[in-house]
Amino acid sequence: MKKVNLTCIECPIGCDITVEIDGEKVLSVQGNACQRGKLYVSNEVVCPVRVLTTTVKTQNGKMLPVKSNKPIKKADIFVAMEKINGVVAKTPIKIGERVIADIFDGVDIIACADVE
Amino acid sequence: MKVYDVVIIGGGPAGLAAAVSAYDSGAESVLILERDDVLGGILNQCIHNGFGLTRFKESMTGPEYADRFIKEVRKRNIEVKLKTTVLDLCEDKTVTAINEREGVFFVRGKAVILAMGCRERSRGALNVAGTRVAGVYSAGTAQKYVNVKGFLPGKNVVILGSGDIGLIMARRMTLEGAKVHAVCEIMPHSSGLKRNIVQCLNDFDIPLYLNHTITRIDGDARVTGVQISKVDQNKKPILGSEFYIPCDTVLFSVGLIPENELSKNAGVELSPKTKGAVVYQNRETSISGIFACGNVLQVHDLVDFVSEEAELAGKSASEYARRGDREKDCVNCIAKDKITYVLPQKIDKNQSGNVTLFFRANGVYKNCRVVVENDGQEVLSLKKRVVVPGEMERVILTEKIIKALNGDLTLKIVE
């Protein structure tokens, strides 16, 4: 059993959270102000994940802001970046539309803005 | 000259929320003047997520947050002039503006809302020694290059200042293939959010040097390296502590300054503390009918709070357009011990409703009380587990407290 101190990144408050774990099993969570914090640290001690935000080129030359619609494994972030940077998005495109399907484990890269 | 109920200078998060609110509160003609070719202001280049958690209970990117408001503006009969720069604002609320279609033109607002936002402090403000070389950018400029223009401004980067934009750019440039060698912060603590230290620096093993600053920038045509020094408690570099990092790019993330040139020309009274207008609780400035909101008024931590403040200013401006000036019964809100500033600086007792006082502490204080005093009496006291300068705090005064005020009120922190 060991204690891990983490800073929650779910919102700007940044709670200092202490997690007690036994291997991959979470025994207790303390210091979180909300349930998002509990979920965050429970993932963080086992397999840290992040929502990736970046940009892709579009056909009309403008940059399109995009994000992963679900968090992806931290370890996969640079692989994802390489894939995303190899793509040119078709235009016009609307906010929320898929730019890359299934980049990892059912995660899509989606548009965060409209581009004509 | 065309006259509008409400003219809004700036189409960023503050201007957008103010426009929607003014319209919904009954203003019949609302005009937004925006110098960029799109609405949304700085949000367009803030492609990271974490916006909207307070307001929409979800984590949005900057462009997504802006999109919500832009669509609300488009749904209403709100006039927008893009690529239009405001040149001057007069005390009588005449606005001089220029664009490529109309040339120089004038409009008048029965009420005017200042929503021009902030500008970044630059290298010049800090007087960093060294040569005047290419490769030195403000963090926000680098952000625009990377996220909007699609250029990476450098490969080997040192960042001065641990403000949020600097931290965000450390991660962003790393993701795009640059190597960020260091973030230097002259203070003993970061000025950015804790979550950004974790997810922007720690995630990518980028070192943060607290109590350190850049003491020289080297290079001939382009930056070739920086000298970094440790500083003492008076923020003076310690001789002999220098070390050198070769790099081709330096980013400055050293604070924001409200962009108040137009306000000054109009004669709006500014606060030396906030560098923004002195306002009443309805966000009216010292000039009757001119209102201010968002980062041009006070530098906010979260865009959610900008929207909230802008809605208040929009509603107030709309009321003013309808009813004109009213007599005020004014008390001052004065920042005392351990408090940098309080906003609003003035409360008009003739207005109804509760008033939220926003303030910043001048240091880190634990297990303290925020105390509001009036006429030698404590009228309100609020316990706080911790207050820090980086986070804006608030205390709510009820209408009952306000009506009973006798003279100015003071706000202080008691440990």
Short mmCIF file of C-alpha atoms in Angstrom, two decimals:
data_model
loop_
_atom_site.label_atom_id
_atom_site.label_comp_id
_atom_site.label_asym_id
_atom_site.label_seq_id
_atom_site.Cartn_x
_atom_site.Cartn_y
_atom_site.Cartn_z
CA MET A 1 0.00 0.00 0.00
CA LYS A 2 1.25 3.50 -0.76
CA LYS A 3 0.05 7.10 -0.69
CA VAL A 4 0.28 9.30 -3.78
CA ASN A 5 -0.20 13.09 -3.74
CA LEU A 6 -1.64 14.55 -6.92
CA THR A 7 -2.95 17.91 -8.12
CA CYS A 8 -6.28 17.58 -9.89
CA ILE A 9 -6.36 19.12 -13.38
CA GLU A 10 -10.08 18.82 -14.02
CA CYS A 11 -10.84 22.46 -13.24
CA PRO A 12 -8.96 25.64 -12.28
CA ILE A 13 -9.33 25.05 -8.53
CA GLY A 14 -6.59 22.41 -8.66
CA CYS A 15 -7.38 20.35 -5.53
CA ASP A 16 -4.45 18.63 -3.81
CA ILE A 17 -5.63 15.05 -3.59
CA THR A 18 -4.13 12.13 -1.67
CA VAL A 19 -4.80 8.64 -3.02
CA GLU A 20 -4.08 5.42 -1.18
CA ILE A 21 -3.39 2.56 -3.57
CA ASP A 22 -2.56 -1.10 -3.32
CA GLY A 23 -1.10 -2.08 -6.69
CA GLU A 24 -3.70 -0.86 -9.15
CA LYS A 25 -6.50 -0.84 -6.60
CA VAL A 26 -7.60 2.54 -5.21
CA LEU A 27 -8.30 2.24 -1.46
CA SER A 28 -9.16 5.83 -0.58
CA VAL A 29 -9.30 9.33 -2.07
CA GLN A 30 -9.00 12.46 0.06
CA GLY A 31 -8.93 16.20 -0.66
CA ASN A 32 -11.13 16.25 -3.76
CA ALA A 33 -13.86 18.88 -3.88
CA CYS A 34 -15.97 16.94 -6.38
CA GLN A 35 -16.53 13.58 -8.09
CA ARG A 36 -14.53 14.61 -11.17
CA GLY A 37 -11.48 14.77 -8.92
CA LYS A 38 -12.04 11.25 -7.66
CA LEU A 39 -12.34 9.92 -11.20
CA TYR A 40 -9.28 11.89 -12.31
CA VAL A 41 -6.95 10.51 -9.60
CA SER A 42 -8.32 6.99 -9.96
CA ASN A 43 -7.29 7.09 -13.63
CA GLU A 44 -4.09 8.98 -12.96
CA VAL A 45 -2.55 6.37 -10.65
CA VAL A 46 -3.28 3.53 -13.07
CA CYS A 47 -3.19 4.94 -16.60
CA PRO A 48 -2.97 8.74 -17.00
CA VAL A 49 -5.14 10.12 -19.78
CA ARG A 50 -5.50 13.59 -21.32
CA VAL A 51 -7.81 15.30 -23.75
CA LEU A 52 -5.56 16.34 -26.65
CA THR A 53 -6.13 19.74 -28.24
CA THR A 54 -4.22 20.83 -31.34
CA THR A 55 -4.79 22.10 -34.88
CA VAL A 56 -4.97 20.57 -38.35
CA LYS A 57 -4.41 22.13 -41.74
CA THR A 58 -7.49 22.57 -43.92
CA GLN A 59 -7.94 22.59 -47.68
CA ASN A 60 -8.48 26.34 -47.74
CA GLY A 61 -5.20 26.98 -45.93
CA LYS A 62 -6.66 27.97 -42.57
CA MET A 63 -5.81 26.13 -39.37
CA LEU A 64 -8.67 24.26 -37.71
CA PRO A 65 -8.64 23.82 -33.93
CA VAL A 66 -9.44 20.21 -32.99
CA LYS A 67 -9.65 18.01 -29.90
CA SER A 68 -9.98 14.37 -29.00
CA ASN A 69 -13.62 13.71 -28.09
CA LYS A 70 -12.43 11.53 -25.19
CA PRO A 71 -9.19 11.48 -23.20
CA ILE A 72 -6.36 9.48 -24.72
CA LYS A 73 -3.49 7.74 -22.96
CA LYS A 74 -0.72 10.16 -22.06
CA ALA A 75 1.79 7.74 -23.56
CA ASP A 76 -0.01 7.92 -26.94
CA ILE A 77 -0.04 11.71 -27.24
CA PHE A 78 2.99 12.14 -29.50
CA VAL A 79 1.88 9.28 -31.75
CA ALA A 80 -1.50 11.00 -32.04
CA MET A 81 0.20 14.33 -32.86
CA GLU A 82 2.10 12.69 -35.70
CA LYS A 83 -1.10 11.24 -37.16
CA ILE A 84 -2.99 14.52 -36.79
CA ASN A 85 -0.22 16.56 -38.40
CA GLY A 86 -0.35 14.27 -41.46
CA VAL A 87 -4.00 15.14 -42.13
CA VAL A 88 -5.54 17.92 -44.22
CA ALA A 89 -9.18 18.49 -43.23
CA LYS A 90 -11.81 18.93 -45.93
CA THR A 91 -13.71 22.20 -45.91
CA PRO A 92 -16.31 23.44 -45.23
CA ILE A 93 -16.42 21.85 -41.81
CA LYS A 94 -18.70 22.48 -38.85
CA ILE A 95 -17.95 22.50 -35.14
CA GLY A 96 -18.27 18.99 -33.65
CA GLU A 97 -17.73 17.19 -36.98
CA ARG A 98 -15.28 14.31 -37.08
CA VAL A 99 -11.87 15.06 -38.61
CA ILE A 100 -10.15 11.71 -37.88
CA ALA A 101 -12.16 8.64 -36.94
CA ASP A 102 -10.88 6.20 -34.34
CA ILE A 103 -7.38 7.58 -33.83
CA PHE A 104 -7.01 5.30 -30.76
CA ASP A 105 -9.42 2.90 -29.06
CA GLY A 106 -12.61 4.49 -30.39
CA VAL A 107 -11.45 8.07 -29.83
CA ASP A 108 -12.20 10.57 -32.61
CA ILE A 109 -10.56 13.87 -33.41
CA ILE A 110 -13.30 16.47 -33.84
CA ALA A 111 -13.48 20.08 -35.07
CA CYS A 112 -13.72 22.86 -32.46
CA ALA A 113 -14.75 25.60 -34.90
CA ASP A 114 -16.54 26.19 -38.19
CA VAL A 115 -14.29 26.72 -41.23
CA GLU A 116 -15.85 27.78 -44.54
CA MET B 1 -24.63 60.24 -37.58
CA LYS B 2 -26.27 56.93 -36.73
CA VAL B 3 -27.31 56.58 -33.11
CA TYR B 4 -27.53 53.17 -31.41
CA ASP B 5 -28.92 52.27 -28.01
CA VAL B 6 -25.69 50.45 -27.16
CA VAL B 7 -22.32 50.57 -28.95
CA ILE B 8 -19.81 47.93 -27.83
CA ILE B 9 -16.11 48.35 -28.51
CA GLY B 10 -14.57 44.89 -28.89
CA GLY B 11 -16.04 41.58 -30.07
CA GLY B 12 -14.19 39.21 -27.74
CA PRO B 13 -15.77 37.25 -24.89
CA ALA B 14 -16.76 40.43 -23.00
CA GLY B 15 -18.21 42.23 -26.01
CA LEU B 16 -20.20 39.19 -27.16
CA ALA B 17 -21.80 38.51 -23.78
CA ALA B 18 -22.49 42.22 -23.25
CA ALA B 19 -24.21 42.45 -26.65
CA VAL B 20 -26.49 39.48 -26.02
CA SER B 21 -27.35 40.74 -22.55
CA ALA B 22 -28.01 44.32 -23.72
CA TYR B 23 -30.28 43.05 -26.48
CA ASP B 24 -32.17 40.68 -24.20
CA SER B 25 -32.65 43.46 -21.63
CA GLY B 26 -34.48 45.54 -24.22
CA ALA B 27 -31.88 47.52 -26.17
CA GLU B 28 -33.34 47.90 -29.67
CA SER B 29 -30.17 48.69 -31.58
CA VAL B 30 -26.86 47.14 -30.58
CA LEU B 31 -23.59 47.51 -32.51
CA ILE B 32 -20.35 45.56 -31.96
CA LEU B 33 -17.16 47.08 -33.37
CA GLU B 34 -14.35 44.52 -33.78
CA ARG B 35 -10.92 45.13 -35.31
CA ASP B 36 -10.21 41.49 -36.24
CA ASP B 37 -11.89 39.74 -39.20
CA VAL B 38 -13.69 37.32 -36.86
CA LEU B 39 -15.58 37.59 -33.57
CA GLY B 40 -14.31 35.80 -30.47
CA GLY B 41 -11.17 37.77 -29.65
CA ILE B 42 -8.39 35.93 -27.87
CA LEU B 43 -10.53 32.77 -27.50
CA ASN B 44 -9.83 31.96 -31.17
CA GLN B 45 -6.19 31.25 -30.41
CA CYS B 46 -6.82 29.57 -27.03
CA ILE B 47 -7.35 26.12 -28.54
CA HIS B 48 -6.73 24.32 -25.21
CA ASN B 49 -9.63 23.11 -23.10
CA GLY B 50 -10.86 24.01 -19.63
CA PHE B 51 -13.15 26.89 -20.55
CA GLY B 52 -16.79 26.93 -19.56
CA LEU B 53 -16.62 24.63 -16.53
CA THR B 54 -18.34 27.18 -14.30
CA ARG B 55 -20.87 28.43 -16.81
CA PHE B 56 -21.70 25.42 -18.96
CA LYS B 57 -20.52 22.62 -16.62
CA GLU B 58 -18.38 21.15 -19.37
CA SER B 59 -14.79 21.53 -20.48
CA MET B 60 -14.65 23.45 -23.75
CA THR B 61 -11.85 24.79 -25.93
CA GLY B 62 -11.61 28.54 -26.51
CA PRO B 63 -13.07 28.44 -30.03
CA GLU B 64 -15.97 26.29 -28.80
CA TYR B 65 -16.71 28.71 -25.96
CA ALA B 66 -16.62 31.65 -28.39
CA ASP B 67 -18.84 29.77 -30.83
CA ARG B 68 -21.65 29.50 -28.26
CA PHE B 69 -21.73 33.27 -27.86
CA ILE B 70 -21.21 34.09 -31.54
CA LYS B 71 -24.24 31.93 -32.40
CA GLU B 72 -26.29 33.74 -29.73
CA VAL B 73 -25.26 37.09 -31.26
CA ARG B 74 -26.14 35.89 -34.78
CA LYS B 75 -29.59 34.73 -33.60
CA ARG B 76 -30.42 38.28 -32.57
CA ASN B 77 -30.72 41.51 -34.48
CA ILE B 78 -27.29 42.67 -33.33
CA GLU B 79 -25.17 44.58 -35.87
CA VAL B 80 -21.52 43.57 -36.15
CA LYS B 81 -18.81 45.52 -37.97
CA LEU B 82 -15.65 43.44 -38.42
CA LYS B 83 -12.21 44.70 -39.50
CA THR B 84 -13.23 47.98 -37.91
CA THR B 85 -10.84 49.83 -35.65
CA VAL B 86 -12.10 52.38 -33.17
CA LEU B 87 -9.89 55.46 -33.30
CA ASP B 88 -11.50 57.64 -30.68
CA LEU B 89 -14.21 57.80 -28.07
CA CYS B 90 -15.57 61.13 -26.81
CA GLU B 91 -17.21 62.00 -23.53
CA ASP B 92 -20.52 62.51 -25.40
CA LYS B 93 -20.28 58.84 -26.50
CA THR B 94 -19.42 59.57 -30.11
CA VAL B 95 -17.23 56.80 -31.50
CA THR B 96 -14.83 57.46 -34.38
CA ALA B 97 -14.01 54.28 -36.28
CA ILE B 98 -12.42 53.24 -39.55
CA ASN B 99 -12.78 50.31 -41.94
CA GLU B 100 -12.05 49.62 -45.58
CA ARG B 101 -15.67 49.91 -46.75
CA GLU B 102 -16.82 53.05 -44.95
CA GLY B 103 -13.53 54.87 -44.40
CA VAL B 104 -13.60 57.00 -41.29
CA PHE B 105 -17.08 57.20 -39.80
CA PHE B 106 -18.87 58.25 -36.63
CA VAL B 107 -21.55 56.54 -34.59
CA ARG B 108 -23.06 57.52 -31.28
CA GLY B 109 -24.21 55.23 -28.51
CA LYS B 110 -26.83 56.28 -25.98
CA ALA B 111 -24.67 53.93 -23.92
CA VAL B 112 -21.17 52.67 -24.78
CA ILE B 113 -19.54 49.51 -23.42
CA LEU B 114 -15.76 49.26 -23.26
CA ALA B 115 -14.75 45.64 -23.98
CA MET B 116 -11.30 46.02 -25.52
CA GLY B 117 -9.54 43.41 -23.40
CA CYS B 118 -5.85 43.31 -22.61
CA ARG B 119 -2.46 43.57 -24.19
CA GLU B 120 0.58 41.58 -23.07
CA ARG B 121 3.46 43.15 -21.20
CA SER B 122 6.52 42.95 -23.41
CA ARG B 123 10.27 42.63 -23.10
CA GLY B 124 10.52 46.44 -23.05
CA ALA B 125 8.48 46.63 -19.84
CA LEU B 126 11.11 44.51 -18.06
CA ASN B 127 14.26 46.06 -19.52
CA VAL B 128 15.99 42.71 -20.04
CA ALA B 129 19.60 43.30 -21.05
CA GLY B 130 21.12 41.99 -24.26
CA THR B 131 20.83 42.44 -27.99
CA ARG B 132 17.68 43.32 -29.94
CA VAL B 133 17.42 40.04 -31.82
CA ALA B 134 14.73 38.14 -33.69
CA GLY B 135 13.15 35.22 -31.86
CA VAL B 136 11.79 37.11 -28.84
CA TYR B 137 8.00 36.92 -28.65
CA SER B 138 5.25 37.51 -26.17
CA ALA B 139 3.62 34.17 -25.34
CA GLY B 140 0.34 35.29 -26.91
CA THR B 141 2.05 36.24 -30.17
CA ALA B 142 3.67 32.81 -30.33
CA GLN B 143 0.25 31.31 -29.59
CA LYS B 144 -1.26 33.14 -32.56
CA TYR B 145 1.59 31.99 -34.84
CA VAL B 146 1.20 28.35 -33.85
CA ASN B 147 -2.57 28.01 -33.47
CA VAL B 148 -3.98 30.43 -36.03
CA LYS B 149 -1.25 30.95 -38.62
CA GLY B 150 0.20 27.43 -38.43
CA PHE B 151 3.87 28.42 -37.98
CA LEU B 152 6.21 27.16 -35.29
CA PRO B 153 8.22 30.24 -34.29
CA GLY B 154 11.22 28.30 -32.93
CA LYS B 155 12.74 24.95 -32.04
CA ASN B 156 14.60 25.55 -28.78
CA VAL B 157 12.66 27.66 -26.36
CA VAL B 158 13.10 29.36 -22.98
CA ILE B 159 10.04 30.96 -21.40
CA LEU B 160 10.21 33.85 -18.95
CA GLY B 161 7.24 34.08 -16.60
CA SER B 162 4.97 31.29 -15.44
CA GLY B 163 1.68 32.96 -16.32
CA ASP B 164 -0.93 30.65 -17.76
CA ILE B 165 -0.30 31.64 -21.38
CA GLY B 166 3.40 30.82 -20.95
CA LEU B 167 2.62 27.42 -19.42
CA ILE B 168 0.08 26.62 -22.12
CA MET B 169 2.62 27.58 -24.79
CA ALA B 170 5.30 25.40 -23.19
CA ARG B 171 3.03 22.40 -23.80
CA ARG B 172 1.81 23.58 -27.18
CA MET B 173 5.28 24.10 -28.63
CA THR B 174 6.44 20.79 -27.16
CA LEU B 175 3.54 18.99 -28.86
CA GLU B 176 4.49 20.60 -32.17
CA GLY B 177 8.07 19.39 -31.92
CA ALA B 178 9.96 22.19 -30.18
CA LYS B 179 12.12 21.60 -27.11
CA VAL B 180 11.23 23.85 -24.16
CA HIS B 181 14.34 23.98 -21.99
CA ALA B 182 13.08 26.03 -19.07
CA VAL B 183 10.35 28.21 -17.62
CA CYS B 184 11.78 30.91 -15.33
CA GLU B 185 9.71 32.66 -12.68
CA ILE B 186 11.12 35.56 -10.67
CA MET B 187 8.63 34.98 -7.83
CA PRO B 188 8.90 32.11 -5.32
CA HIS B 189 5.58 30.76 -6.63
CA SER B 190 4.04 30.33 -10.07
CA SER B 191 1.53 32.92 -11.21
CA GLY B 192 -0.27 30.30 -13.28
CA LEU B 193 -2.91 27.79 -12.26
CA LYS B 194 -1.71 24.63 -10.50
CA ARG B 195 -3.41 22.45 -13.10
CA ASN B 196 -1.29 24.08 -15.79
CA ILE B 197 1.93 23.35 -13.88
CA VAL B 198 0.86 19.70 -13.82
CA GLN B 199 -0.50 19.21 -17.32
CA CYS B 200 1.73 21.63 -19.23
CA LEU B 201 5.11 21.31 -17.47
CA ASN B 202 5.22 18.12 -15.36
CA ASP B 203 3.59 16.00 -18.07
CA PHE B 204 6.47 16.86 -20.42
CA ASP B 205 9.30 17.11 -17.86
CA ILE B 206 9.80 20.82 -18.52
CA PRO B 207 11.75 22.34 -15.61
CA LEU B 208 10.29 25.32 -13.73
CA TYR B 209 12.91 27.55 -12.12
CA LEU B 210 11.30 29.57 -9.32
CA ASN B 211 13.22 32.64 -8.02
CA HIS B 212 15.00 32.83 -11.38
CA THR B 213 14.99 35.33 -14.22
CA ILE B 214 16.62 35.94 -17.58
CA THR B 215 19.43 38.45 -17.09
CA ARG B 216 20.74 38.59 -20.67
CA ILE B 217 19.56 37.66 -24.15
CA ASP B 218 22.35 36.90 -26.63
CA GLY B 219 22.45 36.73 -30.40
CA ASP B 220 23.35 38.59 -33.53
CA ALA B 221 20.42 38.33 -35.94
CA ARG B 222 18.56 35.60 -34.05
CA VAL B 223 18.59 34.60 -30.38
CA THR B 224 21.46 32.21 -29.64
CA GLY B 225 21.02 31.81 -25.90
CA VAL B 226 20.00 33.32 -22.58
CA GLN B 227 21.75 33.85 -19.27
CA ILE B 228 19.58 32.89 -16.32
CA SER B 229 20.24 34.03 -12.74
CA LYS B 230 18.81 33.17 -9.36
CA VAL B 231 17.29 36.15 -7.54
CA ASP B 232 17.26 37.06 -3.84
CA GLN B 233 14.15 37.95 -1.84
CA ASN B 234 14.24 41.48 -3.29
CA LYS B 235 14.15 39.98 -6.79
CA LYS B 236 17.72 41.14 -7.43
CA PRO B 237 19.92 38.72 -9.42
CA ILE B 238 22.52 36.94 -7.26
CA LEU B 239 26.02 37.38 -8.69
CA GLY B 240 27.66 34.04 -9.43
CA SER B 241 24.39 32.11 -9.74
CA GLU B 242 24.22 32.54 -13.54
CA PHE B 243 23.90 29.66 -15.95
CA TYR B 244 23.48 29.61 -19.70
CA ILE B 245 20.94 27.94 -21.96
CA PRO B 246 21.48 27.96 -25.74
CA CYS B 247 18.15 28.56 -27.51
CA ASP B 248 16.66 30.19 -30.62
CA THR B 249 13.44 31.50 -29.08
CA VAL B 250 12.44 33.38 -25.93
CA LEU B 251 8.80 33.78 -24.89
CA PHE B 252 7.64 36.40 -22.41
CA SER B 253 4.62 35.55 -20.29
CA VAL B 254 4.86 38.37 -17.80
CA GLY B 255 1.39 39.74 -17.35
CA LEU B 256 -1.40 41.59 -19.06
CA ILE B 257 -2.27 45.28 -19.24
CA PRO B 258 -5.85 46.42 -19.86
CA GLU B 259 -5.95 48.27 -23.18
CA ASN B 260 -7.42 51.59 -22.06
CA GLU B 261 -6.12 54.18 -24.54
CA LEU B 262 -9.66 54.91 -25.77
CA SER B 263 -10.98 55.14 -22.22
CA LYS B 264 -8.23 57.64 -21.34
CA ASN B 265 -9.00 59.81 -24.38
CA ALA B 266 -12.64 59.92 -23.36
CA GLY B 267 -11.63 61.03 -19.87
CA VAL B 268 -12.69 57.88 -18.02
CA GLU B 269 -11.13 57.75 -14.56
CA LEU B 270 -8.74 54.78 -14.28
CA SER B 271 -7.62 52.89 -11.19
CA PRO B 272 -3.84 52.71 -10.68
CA LYS B 273 -4.33 49.25 -9.14
CA THR B 274 -6.45 47.50 -11.76
CA LYS B 275 -5.23 49.72 -14.66
CA GLY B 276 -8.89 49.64 -15.71
CA ALA B 277 -11.80 52.03 -15.19
CA VAL B 278 -13.13 52.96 -11.77
CA VAL B 279 -16.69 51.60 -11.83
CA TYR B 280 -19.97 51.45 -9.94
CA GLN B 281 -21.54 48.08 -9.19
CA ASN B 282 -23.41 48.18 -12.51
CA ARG B 283 -20.01 48.61 -14.27
CA GLU B 284 -20.68 52.25 -15.18
CA THR B 285 -17.48 54.30 -15.34
CA SER B 286 -16.88 57.87 -14.13
CA ILE B 287 -18.52 59.05 -17.37
CA SER B 288 -22.27 58.65 -17.26
CA GLY B 289 -23.42 56.09 -19.85
CA ILE B 290 -19.98 54.57 -20.52
CA PHE B 291 -19.63 51.07 -19.10
CA ALA B 292 -16.69 48.65 -18.93
CA CYS B 293 -16.38 44.88 -18.56
CA GLY B 294 -14.01 41.97 -19.02
CA ASN B 295 -10.24 42.22 -19.09
CA VAL B 296 -10.22 45.91 -20.02
CA LEU B 297 -11.72 46.50 -16.58
CA GLN B 298 -9.83 43.95 -14.50
CA VAL B 299 -7.68 40.98 -15.52
CA HIS B 300 -9.85 37.91 -14.93
CA ASP B 301 -8.67 34.35 -14.26
CA LEU B 302 -11.54 32.67 -16.08
CA VAL B 303 -13.49 33.61 -19.19
CA ASP B 304 -16.63 32.37 -17.42
CA PHE B 305 -16.32 35.34 -15.07
CA VAL B 306 -15.72 37.71 -18.00
CA SER B 307 -19.04 36.61 -19.49
CA GLU B 308 -20.78 37.10 -16.15
CA GLU B 309 -19.40 40.62 -15.73
CA ALA B 310 -20.18 41.52 -19.35
CA GLU B 311 -23.80 40.46 -18.90
CA LEU B 312 -24.07 42.84 -15.97
CA ALA B 313 -22.58 45.68 -18.05
CA GLY B 314 -24.86 44.84 -21.00
CA LYS B 315 -27.97 44.93 -18.84
CA SER B 316 -26.90 48.20 -17.21
CA ALA B 317 -26.13 49.83 -20.57
CA SER B 318 -29.50 48.80 -21.93
CA GLU B 319 -31.25 50.31 -18.89
CA TYR B 320 -29.22 53.48 -19.31
CA ALA B 321 -30.18 53.75 -23.00
CA ARG B 322 -33.82 53.57 -21.99
CA ARG B 323 -33.87 55.73 -18.90
CA GLY B 324 -30.82 57.98 -19.08
CA ASP B 325 -28.76 59.16 -16.18
CA ARG B 326 -30.07 58.93 -12.65
CA GLU B 327 -28.94 60.60 -9.47
CA LYS B 328 -26.43 58.57 -7.50
CA ASP B 329 -25.81 58.23 -3.78
CA CYS B 330 -22.26 56.98 -3.82
CA VAL B 331 -20.04 55.21 -1.29
CA ASN B 332 -16.46 54.11 -1.99
CA CYS B 333 -15.14 50.57 -1.53
CA ILE B 334 -11.61 50.81 -0.19
CA ALA B 335 -8.99 48.04 -0.15
CA LYS B 336 -7.17 47.85 3.19
CA ASP B 337 -4.84 45.31 4.79
CA LYS B 338 -3.52 42.54 2.53
CA ILE B 339 -5.84 43.40 -0.35
CA THR B 340 -4.57 44.67 -3.71
CA TYR B 341 -7.86 45.95 -5.06
CA VAL B 342 -11.62 45.80 -4.73
CA LEU B 343 -14.03 46.10 -7.64
CA PRO B 344 -16.49 47.83 -7.97
CA GLN B 345 -14.72 50.81 -6.44
CA LYS B 346 -18.05 52.64 -5.93
CA ILE B 347 -21.51 51.57 -4.90
CA ASP B 348 -24.59 53.63 -5.75
CA LYS B 349 -26.99 53.15 -2.84
CA ASN B 350 -29.93 54.18 -5.05
CA GLN B 351 -29.64 50.96 -7.04
CA SER B 352 -31.43 47.84 -5.87
CA GLY B 353 -30.14 44.30 -5.44
CA ASN B 354 -27.14 42.56 -3.94
CA VAL B 355 -23.63 43.60 -4.91
CA THR B 356 -20.72 41.21 -5.39
CA LEU B 357 -17.34 42.67 -4.45
CA PHE B 358 -14.42 41.15 -6.35
CA PHE B 359 -10.95 41.40 -4.84
CA ARG B 360 -7.43 40.03 -4.95
CA ALA B 361 -5.19 39.31 -1.97
CA ASN B 362 -1.64 40.71 -2.07
CA GLY B 363 -0.10 37.44 -0.81
CA VAL B 364 -0.87 33.88 0.23
CA TYR B 365 -2.90 33.77 3.48
CA LYS B 366 -4.19 30.62 5.14
CA ASN B 367 -7.12 30.23 7.53
CA CYS B 368 -7.98 33.91 7.36
CA ARG B 369 -11.09 36.04 7.43
CA VAL B 370 -12.25 38.57 4.87
CA VAL B 371 -13.77 41.47 6.78
CA VAL B 372 -16.01 44.25 5.44
CA GLU B 373 -16.21 47.30 7.71
CA ASN B 374 -18.37 50.40 7.61
CA ASP B 375 -18.53 53.32 10.00
CA GLY B 376 -16.17 51.55 12.42
CA GLN B 377 -18.37 48.42 12.53
CA GLU B 378 -17.83 44.97 11.05
CA VAL B 379 -20.73 44.39 8.65
CA LEU B 380 -19.60 41.10 7.14
CA SER B 381 -16.96 38.48 7.79
CA LEU B 382 -16.12 35.49 5.66
CA LYS B 383 -13.82 32.60 6.60
CA LYS B 384 -11.36 31.46 3.94
CA ARG B 385 -9.19 28.34 4.00
CA VAL B 386 -6.69 29.97 1.68
CA VAL B 387 -6.49 33.07 -0.50
CA VAL B 388 -3.81 33.58 -3.17
CA PRO B 389 -3.05 36.56 -5.46
CA GLY B 390 -3.61 34.40 -8.55
CA GLU B 391 -7.25 33.78 -7.78
CA MET B 392 -9.90 36.45 -7.72
CA GLU B 393 -12.12 36.22 -4.67
CA ARG B 394 -15.63 37.50 -4.11
CA VAL B 395 -17.90 38.51 -1.24
CA ILE B 396 -21.59 39.30 -1.60
CA LEU B 397 -23.16 42.33 0.08
CA THR B 398 -26.90 42.06 0.50
CA GLU B 399 -29.19 44.94 -0.41
CA LYS B 400 -29.97 45.31 3.31
CA ILE B 401 -26.29 45.87 4.13
CA ILE B 402 -25.92 48.36 1.27
CA LYS B 403 -28.97 50.43 2.22
CA ALA B 404 -27.64 50.69 5.78
CA LEU B 405 -24.15 51.86 4.75
CA ASN B 406 -23.01 55.08 6.32
CA GLY B 407 -20.01 56.41 4.41
CA ASP B 408 -17.27 54.41 2.70
CA LEU B 409 -16.73 50.72 3.30
CA THR B 410 -13.40 48.96 3.67
CA LEU B 411 -12.32 45.42 2.92
CA LYS B 412 -9.42 43.69 4.62
CA ILE B 413 -7.97 40.26 5.33
CA VAL B 414 -7.38 39.31 8.96
CA GLU B 415 -5.15 36.31 9.70
#
